[in-house]
Amino acid sequence: MSGGLYRSANAAQDGGAGAGVRPGDGATFISAEPLNQPAMESTAPPQEQVGEASAATNSAVMAIGSLVSRGTGFLRNLVIAAALGGALVGDAYTTAQILPGMVYEFLLGGVLTSVLIPVLVRRRKVDVDGGQAYAQRLLTLAVLALGVAALLAVAFASTLTWLYGSGPSGGDYSQLVTGLARLMLPMIFFSGLSALISAVLNTRGHFAAPMWAPILNNLVVIGTAGLYIAVFGAEIVRPEEMTTGRILLIGGGTLLGVAVQAAGLLPALRKVGFRWKLRFDFRALGLRELGRLGAWMICYVAVSQVGLIVLFNLLNRAGKENAAGPLIYNNVFLLLMTAHGIIAVSIITALMPRMSAAAADGRFADVAADLSRGTRTVTAVLAPIAVCYAVLATPIAFTLFRFGAFNEDNATATSVVLLAAALALVPFAVSQLFTFAFYALPDTRTPALINIPVVALRIGVQIVLFVAFSASFAGAGMMIGNAVSYLAAAVGSAWLLRPRVGRIGLGEIMRTGGRVLVAALGAALVGLLVVKLLPGDDTPTRLQAIVQLVIGGAVIGGTYLGLAMVLRIGEITEVVGMVRRRLGR
């Protein structure tokens, strides 16, 4: 029910057009689930299936792995941007990556999280062989289906290019996207294989390999981009100047990263005692049941793809006019997803088991209470980050992205998109929380139906803004369209949840939201004043940008915290009190 470009190992324009980075936190593999539903990465089976590994150990492994994966994933994007720049070549690379993400997401992405993982967990518990034969059948069928899908996608690469990248129509740009896509589309096979193996490992209590394997992917692509810079230099080139060698290196290296990630998971299968045997008795999989369970998720993803097609066509048209295109938009969305992943996903992950258990017991008042508490917490904690993104958009862009072929104009364009993206952060997180409340009931049908008008609204706003303003505002307009649709998704979800779970404490949410808004505006005003007094203008040097970022961030954070204490924002004062108690020990 959201929209944008997404995280990696589960993430691009989400909920209604998601684009996400798929395999590996931070990978630039744009897909259609990210945004809409940042897949809950916790697929842990019941405690008795975890073997000797304690829950605390698993949590620590996952937390450290996620942090390293996000870090290397972000570095991966920076190096790619430095190698290719934020102009047409970088946009062609980013567009080519959306193609395998789109096919993978449609075939497996959302269905894996919502259907296959729960089925694998259930089979693990009830089958005499611990679900081994079932998992072998599933992997066999998936390998065949993914292999055929990858081959067909490569064969129709030019059609996919026309569908997603028709902005700069025909000519060298389209040929470049198609050439890169032919190298990257086999990622469909390796991404699907990696996701399924990770699911099998998780249901057997093994979390380390699935969490760390994406890092191999990131390191391979970082090395590829570094080699590209060493061989060809970090300079802006036009699509017609991309030689076969350049295309093979950057496209082939990106494919290699996903293949290495999948291969890195194979030893772990043997470690947990799983033997991969080809089984072709697919009837035993209960395909009719799987199809019934996954139908609404496929509907959800299909609707999201429509929004994604519109998004990339508009961004490619903007890129043709030397404005922010797919690469810049993707980088900014990654920043959005980083904040969401660290803060909101942690809160949702903590609340999801509680809401699911309460719903199963018929304690819907408890579901509503958790939903209200989660909404207030997410809003209060993410608000200062949104303020930092808005006020410090220029120093953030110049500090993080201004390297190599990613020039000053690209950094300036990034800051404009980031400013608009700040408006989407809190609505996105809240809409995700409400979406997962439906999943806790459990209900995948309602989110899929809500997604239809949400995507339609997003597309409408984005097209109107694209037509009404110049191309230089296109990237920011896409983010504003996202923000409007996220807000609509949250409101619509809350309205439809009320008959199911009762009152969710709207009055309390509004009171907290009002206080958070006052604290955020105060922090923004003080931050703007301080940044204006610091050296550096709209195009700061890297040193000036770093100084603005460090001092401005500290001032915004301190001001927000002080105002939150004065205004008695409970979600903040509780955290402060907890920290004080621990320091006092």
PDB file of N, CA and C in Angstrom, residues 361-448:
ATOM      1  N   ASP A 361      -6.664 -15.258  19.553  1.00  0.00           N
ATOM      2  CA  ASP A 361      -7.432 -15.491  20.781  1.00  0.00           C
ATOM      3  C   ASP A 361      -8.720 -14.681  20.832  1.00  0.00           C
ATOM      4  N   GLY A 362      -8.963 -13.863  19.794  1.00  0.00           N
ATOM      5  CA  GLY A 362     -10.157 -13.034  19.793  1.00  0.00           C
ATOM      6  C   GLY A 362     -10.050 -11.791  20.658  1.00  0.00           C
ATOM      7  N   ARG A 363      -8.829 -11.444  21.079  1.00  0.00           N
ATOM      8  CA  ARG A 363      -8.618 -10.257  21.925  1.00  0.00           C
ATOM      9  C   ARG A 363      -8.364  -9.038  21.026  1.00  0.00           C
ATOM     10  N   PHE A 364      -9.392  -8.617  20.329  1.00  0.00           N
ATOM     11  CA  PHE A 364      -9.221  -7.550  19.338  1.00  0.00           C
ATOM     12  C   PHE A 364      -8.938  -6.191  19.980  1.00  0.00           C
ATOM     13  N   ALA A 365      -9.366  -6.001  21.218  1.00  0.00           N
ATOM     14  CA  ALA A 365      -9.044  -4.751  21.913  1.00  0.00           C
ATOM     15  C   ALA A 365      -7.536  -4.628  22.105  1.00  0.00           C
ATOM     16  N   ASP A 366      -6.879  -5.771  22.344  1.00  0.00           N
ATOM     17  CA  ASP A 366      -5.413  -5.754  22.487  1.00  0.00           C
ATOM     18  C   ASP A 366      -4.742  -5.447  21.153  1.00  0.00           C
ATOM     19  N   VAL A 367      -5.319  -5.960  20.064  1.00  0.00           N
ATOM     20  CA  VAL A 367      -4.783  -5.639  18.739  1.00  0.00           C
ATOM     21  C   VAL A 367      -4.863  -4.137  18.502  1.00  0.00           C
ATOM     22  N   ALA A 368      -6.014  -3.552  18.826  1.00  0.00           N
ATOM     23  CA  ALA A 368      -6.200  -2.112  18.646  1.00  0.00           C
ATOM     24  C   ALA A 368      -5.227  -1.317  19.517  1.00  0.00           C
ATOM     25  N   ALA A 369      -5.011  -1.781  20.736  1.00  0.00           N
ATOM     26  CA  ALA A 369      -4.099  -1.076  21.648  1.00  0.00           C
ATOM     27  C   ALA A 369      -2.670  -1.106  21.121  1.00  0.00           C
ATOM     28  N   ASP A 370      -2.244  -2.288  20.618  1.00  0.00           N
ATOM     29  CA  ASP A 370      -0.895  -2.393  20.054  1.00  0.00           C
ATOM     30  C   ASP A 370      -0.755  -1.532  18.803  1.00  0.00           C
ATOM     31  N   LEU A 371      -1.804  -1.503  18.010  1.00  0.00           N
ATOM     32  CA  LEU A 371      -1.788  -0.695  16.794  1.00  0.00           C
ATOM     33  C   LEU A 371      -1.671   0.790  17.128  1.00  0.00           C
ATOM     34  N   SER A 372      -2.426   1.230  18.125  1.00  0.00           N
ATOM     35  CA  SER A 372      -2.363   2.632  18.560  1.00  0.00           C
ATOM     36  C   SER A 372      -0.980   2.971  19.112  1.00  0.00           C
ATOM     37  N   ARG A 373      -0.467   2.078  19.946  1.00  0.00           N
ATOM     38  CA  ARG A 373       0.857   2.305  20.534  1.00  0.00           C
ATOM     39  C   ARG A 373       1.928   2.333  19.447  1.00  0.00           C
ATOM     40  N   GLY A 374       1.844   1.415  18.502  1.00  0.00           N
ATOM     41  CA  GLY A 374       2.823   1.370  17.422  1.00  0.00           C
ATOM     42  C   GLY A 374       2.778   2.622  16.558  1.00  0.00           C
ATOM     43  N   THR A 375       1.570   3.098  16.250  1.00  0.00           N
ATOM     44  CA  THR A 375       1.428   4.309  15.433  1.00  0.00           C
ATOM     45  C   THR A 375       2.061   5.503  16.125  1.00  0.00           C
ATOM     46  N   ARG A 376       1.790   5.652  17.411  1.00  0.00           N
ATOM     47  CA  ARG A 376       2.348   6.797  18.152  1.00  0.00           C
ATOM     48  C   ARG A 376       3.870   6.705  18.257  1.00  0.00           C
ATOM     49  N   THR A 377       4.369   5.492  18.470  1.00  0.00           N
ATOM     50  CA  THR A 377       5.817   5.323  18.615  1.00  0.00           C
ATOM     51  C   THR A 377       6.549   5.587  17.304  1.00  0.00           C
ATOM     52  N   VAL A 378       6.035   4.993  16.227  1.00  0.00           N
ATOM     53  CA  VAL A 378       6.640   5.193  14.910  1.00  0.00           C
ATOM     54  C   VAL A 378       6.669   6.675  14.541  1.00  0.00           C
ATOM     55  N   THR A 379       5.554   7.363  14.781  1.00  0.00           N
ATOM     56  CA  THR A 379       5.471   8.789  14.454  1.00  0.00           C
ATOM     57  C   THR A 379       6.469   9.610  15.257  1.00  0.00           C
ATOM     58  N   ALA A 380       6.525   9.354  16.554  1.00  0.00           N
ATOM     59  CA  ALA A 380       7.400  10.150  17.425  1.00  0.00           C
ATOM     60  C   ALA A 380       8.875   9.915  17.134  1.00  0.00           C
ATOM     61  N   VAL A 381       9.239   8.680  16.815  1.00  0.00           N
ATOM     62  CA  VAL A 381      10.658   8.356  16.621  1.00  0.00           C
ATOM     63  C   VAL A 381      11.152   8.741  15.222  1.00  0.00           C
ATOM     64  N   LEU A 382      10.285   8.608  14.214  1.00  0.00           N
ATOM     65  CA  LEU A 382      10.717   8.915  12.847  1.00  0.00           C
ATOM     66  C   LEU A 382      10.651  10.405  12.512  1.00  0.00           C
ATOM     67  N   ALA A 383       9.858  11.167  13.248  1.00  0.00           N
ATOM     68  CA  ALA A 383       9.697  12.589  12.934  1.00  0.00           C
ATOM     69  C   ALA A 383      11.017  13.362  12.887  1.00  0.00           C
ATOM     70  N   PRO A 384      11.916  13.222  13.885  1.00  0.00           N
ATOM     71  CA  PRO A 384      13.175  13.978  13.797  1.00  0.00           C
ATOM     72  C   PRO A 384      14.053  13.547  12.623  1.00  0.00           C
ATOM     73  N   ILE A 385      13.951  12.269  12.212  1.00  0.00           N
ATOM     74  CA  ILE A 385      14.723  11.825  11.052  1.00  0.00           C
ATOM     75  C   ILE A 385      14.175  12.490   9.790  1.00  0.00           C
ATOM     76  N   ALA A 386      12.849  12.587   9.713  1.00  0.00           N
ATOM     77  CA  ALA A 386      12.236  13.271   8.569  1.00  0.00           C
ATOM     78  C   ALA A 386      12.667  14.737   8.535  1.00  0.00           C
ATOM     79  N   VAL A 387      12.763  15.370   9.694  1.00  0.00           N
ATOM     80  CA  VAL A 387      13.215  16.770   9.760  1.00  0.00           C
ATOM     81  C   VAL A 387      14.652  16.880   9.263  1.00  0.00           C
ATOM     82  N   CYS A 388      15.497  15.940   9.675  1.00  0.00           N
ATOM     83  CA  CYS A 388      16.898  15.955   9.213  1.00  0.00           C
ATOM     84  C   CYS A 388      16.970  15.786   7.697  1.00  0.00           C
ATOM     85  N   TYR A 389      16.174  14.880   7.141  1.00  0.00           N
ATOM     86  CA  TYR A 389      16.162  14.695   5.689  1.00  0.00           C
ATOM     87  C   TYR A 389      15.760  15.974   4.967  1.00  0.00           C
ATOM     88  N   ALA A 390      14.793  16.693   5.533  1.00  0.00           N
ATOM     89  CA  ALA A 390      14.301  17.910   4.878  1.00  0.00           C
ATOM     90  C   ALA A 390      15.280  19.070   5.029  1.00  0.00           C
ATOM     91  N   VAL A 391      15.691  19.335   6.255  1.00  0.00           N
ATOM     92  CA  VAL A 391      16.548  20.501   6.524  1.00  0.00           C
ATOM     93  C   VAL A 391      17.966  20.284   6.011  1.00  0.00           C
ATOM     94  N   LEU A 392      18.454  19.052   6.116  1.00  0.00           N
ATOM     95  CA  LEU A 392      19.846  18.761   5.757  1.00  0.00           C
ATOM     96  C   LEU A 392      19.952  18.035   4.421  1.00  0.00           C
ATOM     97  N   ALA A 393      18.950  18.200   3.559  1.00  0.00           N
ATOM     98  CA  ALA A 393      18.950  17.492   2.278  1.00  0.00           C
ATOM     99  C   ALA A 393      20.192  17.788   1.456  1.00  0.00           C
ATOM    100  N   THR A 394      20.581  19.065   1.400  1.00  0.00           N
ATOM    101  CA  THR A 394      21.763  19.426   0.593  1.00  0.00           C
ATOM    102  C   THR A 394      23.052  18.855   1.170  1.00  0.00           C
ATOM    103  N   PRO A 395      23.364  19.078   2.470  1.00  0.00           N
ATOM    104  CA  PRO A 395      24.601  18.466   2.994  1.00  0.00           C
ATOM    105  C   PRO A 395      24.600  16.940   2.946  1.00  0.00           C
ATOM    106  N   ILE A 396      23.440  16.314   3.108  1.00  0.00           N
ATOM    107  CA  ILE A 396      23.383  14.847   3.007  1.00  0.00           C
ATOM    108  C   ILE A 396      23.757  14.412   1.590  1.00  0.00           C
ATOM    109  N   ALA A 397      23.153  15.060   0.595  1.00  0.00           N
ATOM    110  CA  ALA A 397      23.416  14.690  -0.799  1.00  0.00           C
ATOM    111  C   ALA A 397      24.873  14.915  -1.177  1.00  0.00           C
ATOM    112  N   PHE A 398      25.441  16.052  -0.759  1.00  0.00           N
ATOM    113  CA  PHE A 398      26.822  16.356  -1.131  1.00  0.00           C
ATOM    114  C   PHE A 398      27.824  15.519  -0.339  1.00  0.00           C
ATOM    115  N   THR A 399      27.477  15.123   0.874  1.00  0.00           N
ATOM    116  CA  THR A 399      28.384  14.293   1.677  1.00  0.00           C
ATOM    117  C   THR A 399      28.387  12.852   1.196  1.00  0.00           C
ATOM    118  N   LEU A 400      27.209  12.304   0.935  1.00  0.00           N
ATOM    119  CA  LEU A 400      27.099  10.878   0.619  1.00  0.00           C
ATOM    120  C   LEU A 400      27.329  10.538  -0.844  1.00  0.00           C
ATOM    121  N   PHE A 401      26.866  11.401  -1.739  1.00  0.00           N
ATOM    122  CA  PHE A 401      26.819  10.993  -3.145  1.00  0.00           C
ATOM    123  C   PHE A 401      27.780  11.719  -4.072  1.00  0.00           C
ATOM    124  N   ARG A 402      28.336  12.819  -3.663  1.00  0.00           N
ATOM    125  CA  ARG A 402      29.157  13.632  -4.580  1.00  0.00           C
ATOM    126  C   ARG A 402      30.540  13.009  -4.759  1.00  0.00           C
ATOM    127  N   PHE A 403      30.614  11.956  -5.585  1.00  0.00           N
ATOM    128  CA  PHE A 403      31.875  11.269  -5.858  1.00  0.00           C
ATOM    129  C   PHE A 403      31.930  10.898  -7.338  1.00  0.00           C
ATOM    130  N   GLY A 404      33.132  10.872  -7.896  1.00  0.00           N
ATOM    131  CA  GLY A 404      33.336  10.370  -9.251  1.00  0.00           C
ATOM    132  C   GLY A 404      32.437  11.024 -10.281  1.00  0.00           C
ATOM    133  N   ALA A 405      31.738  10.166 -11.061  1.00  0.00           N
ATOM    134  CA  ALA A 405      30.886  10.669 -12.134  1.00  0.00           C
ATOM    135  C   ALA A 405      29.592  11.282 -11.616  1.00  0.00           C
ATOM    136  N   PHE A 406      29.305  11.124 -10.326  1.00  0.00           N
ATOM    137  CA  PHE A 406      28.104  11.729  -9.732  1.00  0.00           C
ATOM    138  C   PHE A 406      28.468  13.161  -9.370  1.00  0.00           C
ATOM    139  N   ASN A 407      28.131  14.102 -10.253  1.00  0.00           N
ATOM    140  CA  ASN A 407      28.639  15.462 -10.125  1.00  0.00           C
ATOM    141  C   ASN A 407      27.773  16.369  -9.260  1.00  0.00           C
ATOM    142  N   GLU A 408      28.149  17.647  -9.250  1.00  0.00           N
ATOM    143  CA  GLU A 408      27.466  18.644  -8.416  1.00  0.00           C
ATOM    144  C   GLU A 408      26.001  18.787  -8.792  1.00  0.00           C
ATOM    145  N   ASP A 409      25.704  18.783 -10.090  1.00  0.00           N
ATOM    146  CA  ASP A 409      24.310  18.896 -10.533  1.00  0.00           C
ATOM    147  C   ASP A 409      23.489  17.697 -10.057  1.00  0.00           C
ATOM    148  N   ASN A 410      24.096  16.504 -10.114  1.00  0.00           N
ATOM    149  CA  ASN A 410      23.392  15.312  -9.638  1.00  0.00           C
ATOM    150  C   ASN A 410      23.112  15.403  -8.132  1.00  0.00           C
ATOM    151  N   ALA A 411      24.091  15.902  -7.378  1.00  0.00           N
ATOM    152  CA  ALA A 411      23.914  16.034  -5.929  1.00  0.00           C
ATOM    153  C   ALA A 411      22.820  17.050  -5.607  1.00  0.00           C
ATOM    154  N   THR A 412      22.783  18.154  -6.351  1.00  0.00           N
ATOM    155  CA  THR A 412      21.736  19.161  -6.140  1.00  0.00           C
ATOM    156  C   THR A 412      20.360  18.571  -6.442  1.00  0.00           C
ATOM    157  N   ALA A 413      20.265  17.824  -7.535  1.00  0.00           N
ATOM    158  CA  ALA A 413      18.988  17.177  -7.882  1.00  0.00           C
ATOM    159  C   ALA A 413      18.573  16.179  -6.804  1.00  0.00           C
ATOM    160  N   THR A 414      19.551  15.478  -6.237  1.00  0.00           N
ATOM    161  CA  THR A 414      19.271  14.520  -5.166  1.00  0.00           C
ATOM    162  C   THR A 414      18.684  15.218  -3.947  1.00  0.00           C
ATOM    163  N   SER A 415      19.214  16.393  -3.619  1.00  0.00           N
ATOM    164  CA  SER A 415      18.740  17.113  -2.429  1.00  0.00           C
ATOM    165  C   SER A 415      17.271  17.520  -2.575  1.00  0.00           C
ATOM    166  N   VAL A 416      16.866  17.881  -3.784  1.00  0.00           N
ATOM    167  CA  VAL A 416      15.470  18.271  -4.011  1.00  0.00           C
ATOM    168  C   VAL A 416      14.543  17.072  -3.815  1.00  0.00           C
ATOM    169  N   VAL A 417      14.943  15.918  -4.340  1.00  0.00           N
ATOM    170  CA  VAL A 417      14.129  14.705  -4.195  1.00  0.00           C
ATOM    171  C   VAL A 417      14.079  14.277  -2.731  1.00  0.00           C
ATOM    172  N   LEU A 418      15.208  14.395  -2.018  1.00  0.00           N
ATOM    173  CA  LEU A 418      15.260  14.010  -0.610  1.00  0.00           C
ATOM    174  C   LEU A 418      14.362  14.912   0.242  1.00  0.00           C
ATOM    175  N   LEU A 419      14.325  16.198  -0.080  1.00  0.00           N
ATOM    176  CA  LEU A 419      13.446  17.125   0.635  1.00  0.00           C
ATOM    177  C   LEU A 419      11.991  16.665   0.536  1.00  0.00           C
ATOM    178  N   ALA A 420      11.568  16.280  -0.656  1.00  0.00           N
ATOM    179  CA  ALA A 420      10.193  15.808  -0.836  1.00  0.00           C
ATOM    180  C   ALA A 420       9.985  14.451  -0.157  1.00  0.00           C
ATOM    181  N   ALA A 421      11.023  13.609  -0.193  1.00  0.00           N
ATOM    182  CA  ALA A 421      10.906  12.271   0.402  1.00  0.00           C
ATOM    183  C   ALA A 421      10.681  12.347   1.911  1.00  0.00           C
ATOM    184  N   ALA A 422      11.179  13.412   2.545  1.00  0.00           N
ATOM    185  CA  ALA A 422      10.999  13.562   3.983  1.00  0.00           C
ATOM    186  C   ALA A 422       9.519  13.560   4.357  1.00  0.00           C
ATOM    187  N   LEU A 423       8.684  14.069   3.457  1.00  0.00           N
ATOM    188  CA  LEU A 423       7.247  14.112   3.713  1.00  0.00           C
ATOM    189  C   LEU A 423       6.625  12.716   3.724  1.00  0.00           C
ATOM    190  N   ALA A 424       7.288  11.770   3.075  1.00  0.00           N
ATOM    191  CA  ALA A 424       6.711  10.430   2.915  1.00  0.00           C
ATOM    192  C   ALA A 424       7.110   9.463   4.017  1.00  0.00           C
ATOM    193  N   LEU A 425       8.132   9.786   4.803  1.00  0.00           N
ATOM    194  CA  LEU A 425       8.696   8.808   5.736  1.00  0.00           C
ATOM    195  C   LEU A 425       7.680   8.325   6.774  1.00  0.00           C
ATOM    196  N   VAL A 426       7.092   9.244   7.513  1.00  0.00           N
ATOM    197  CA  VAL A 426       6.149   8.843   8.570  1.00  0.00           C
ATOM    198  C   VAL A 426       4.882   8.213   7.989  1.00  0.00           C
ATOM    199  N   PRO A 427       4.248   8.813   6.951  1.00  0.00           N
ATOM    200  CA  PRO A 427       3.062   8.154   6.375  1.00  0.00           C
ATOM    201  C   PRO A 427       3.351   6.746   5.872  1.00  0.00           C
ATOM    202  N   PHE A 428       4.533   6.544   5.274  1.00  0.00           N
ATOM    203  CA  PHE A 428       4.874   5.218   4.783  1.00  0.00           C
ATOM    204  C   PHE A 428       4.928   4.205   5.920  1.00  0.00           C
ATOM    205  N   ALA A 429       5.628   4.572   7.007  1.00  0.00           N
ATOM    206  CA  ALA A 429       5.782   3.657   8.134  1.00  0.00           C
ATOM    207  C   ALA A 429       4.432   3.322   8.767  1.00  0.00           C
ATOM    208  N   VAL A 430       3.580   4.327   8.915  1.00  0.00           N
ATOM    209  CA  VAL A 430       2.270   4.093   9.522  1.00  0.00           C
ATOM    210  C   VAL A 430       1.412   3.212   8.623  1.00  0.00           C
ATOM    211  N   SER A 431       1.457   3.460   7.308  1.00  0.00           N
ATOM    212  CA  SER A 431       0.667   2.627   6.390  1.00  0.00           C
ATOM    213  C   SER A 431       1.132   1.181   6.434  1.00  0.00           C
ATOM    214  N   GLN A 432       2.438   0.970   6.593  1.00  0.00           N
ATOM    215  CA  GLN A 432       2.961  -0.389   6.689  1.00  0.00           C
ATOM    216  C   GLN A 432       2.475  -1.077   7.951  1.00  0.00           C
ATOM    217  N   LEU A 433       2.446  -0.333   9.058  1.00  0.00           N
ATOM    218  CA  LEU A 433       1.982  -0.893  10.325  1.00  0.00           C
ATOM    219  C   LEU A 433       0.529  -1.362  10.201  1.00  0.00           C
ATOM    220  N   PHE A 434      -0.318  -0.555   9.578  1.00  0.00           N
ATOM    221  CA  PHE A 434      -1.714  -0.928   9.412  1.00  0.00           C
ATOM    222  C   PHE A 434      -1.859  -2.125   8.466  1.00  0.00           C
ATOM    223  N   THR A 435      -1.025  -2.177   7.429  1.00  0.00           N
ATOM    224  CA  THR A 435      -1.072  -3.318   6.508  1.00  0.00           C
ATOM    225  C   THR A 435      -0.776  -4.611   7.250  1.00  0.00           C
ATOM    226  N   PHE A 436       0.230  -4.585   8.117  1.00  0.00           N
ATOM    227  CA  PHE A 436       0.583  -5.797   8.852  1.00  0.00           C
ATOM    228  C   PHE A 436      -0.436  -6.128   9.928  1.00  0.00           C
ATOM    229  N   ALA A 437      -1.207  -5.139  10.347  1.00  0.00           N
ATOM    230  CA  ALA A 437      -2.302  -5.433  11.270  1.00  0.00           C
ATOM    231  C   ALA A 437      -3.333  -6.326  10.581  1.00  0.00           C
ATOM    232  N   PHE A 438      -3.591  -6.068   9.292  1.00  0.00           N
ATOM    233  CA  PHE A 438      -4.490  -6.946   8.537  1.00  0.00           C
ATOM    234  C   PHE A 438      -3.903  -8.349   8.439  1.00  0.00           C
ATOM    235  N   TYR A 439      -2.594  -8.436   8.179  1.00  0.00           N
ATOM    236  CA  TYR A 439      -1.965  -9.753   8.061  1.00  0.00           C
ATOM    237  C   TYR A 439      -2.059 -10.517   9.378  1.00  0.00           C
ATOM    238  N   ALA A 440      -2.062  -9.793  10.501  1.00  0.00           N
ATOM    239  CA  ALA A 440      -2.146 -10.442  11.808  1.00  0.00           C
ATOM    240  C   ALA A 440      -3.533 -11.032  12.049  1.00  0.00           C
ATOM    241  N   LEU A 441      -4.555 -10.595  11.306  1.00  0.00           N
ATOM    242  CA  LEU A 441      -5.932 -11.005  11.622  1.00  0.00           C
ATOM    243  C   LEU A 441      -6.277 -12.469  11.328  1.00  0.00           C
ATOM    244  N   PRO A 442      -5.841 -13.172  10.309  1.00  0.00           N
ATOM    245  CA  PRO A 442      -5.059 -12.806   9.134  1.00  0.00           C
ATOM    246  C   PRO A 442      -5.990 -12.454   7.964  1.00  0.00           C
ATOM    247  N   ASP A 443      -5.549 -11.492   7.156  1.00  0.00           N
ATOM    248  CA  ASP A 443      -6.361 -11.036   6.033  1.00  0.00           C
ATOM    249  C   ASP A 443      -5.447 -10.417   4.984  1.00  0.00           C
ATOM    250  N   THR A 444      -5.276 -11.091   3.839  1.00  0.00           N
ATOM    251  CA  THR A 444      -4.479 -10.519   2.750  1.00  0.00           C
ATOM    252  C   THR A 444      -5.379  -9.899   1.673  1.00  0.00           C
ATOM    253  N   ARG A 445      -6.681 -10.215   1.746  1.00  0.00           N
ATOM    254  CA  ARG A 445      -7.612  -9.714   0.734  1.00  0.00           C
ATOM    255  C   ARG A 445      -7.822  -8.201   0.848  1.00  0.00           C
ATOM    256  N   THR A 446      -8.058  -7.721   2.055  1.00  0.00           N
ATOM    257  CA  THR A 446      -8.337  -6.292   2.225  1.00  0.00           C
ATOM    258  C   THR A 446      -7.159  -5.413   1.808  1.00  0.00           C
ATOM    259  N   PRO A 447      -5.913  -5.710   2.227  1.00  0.00           N
ATOM    260  CA  PRO A 447      -4.795  -4.880   1.754  1.00  0.00           C
ATOM    261  C   PRO A 447      -4.686  -4.866   0.228  1.00  0.00           C
ATOM    262  N   ALA A 448      -4.979  -6.008  -0.414  1.00  0.00           N
ATOM    263  CA  ALA A 448      -4.908  -6.054  -1.878  1.00  0.00           C
ATOM    264  C   ALA A 448      -5.960  -5.145  -2.502  1.00  0.00           C
TER     265      ALA A 448
END
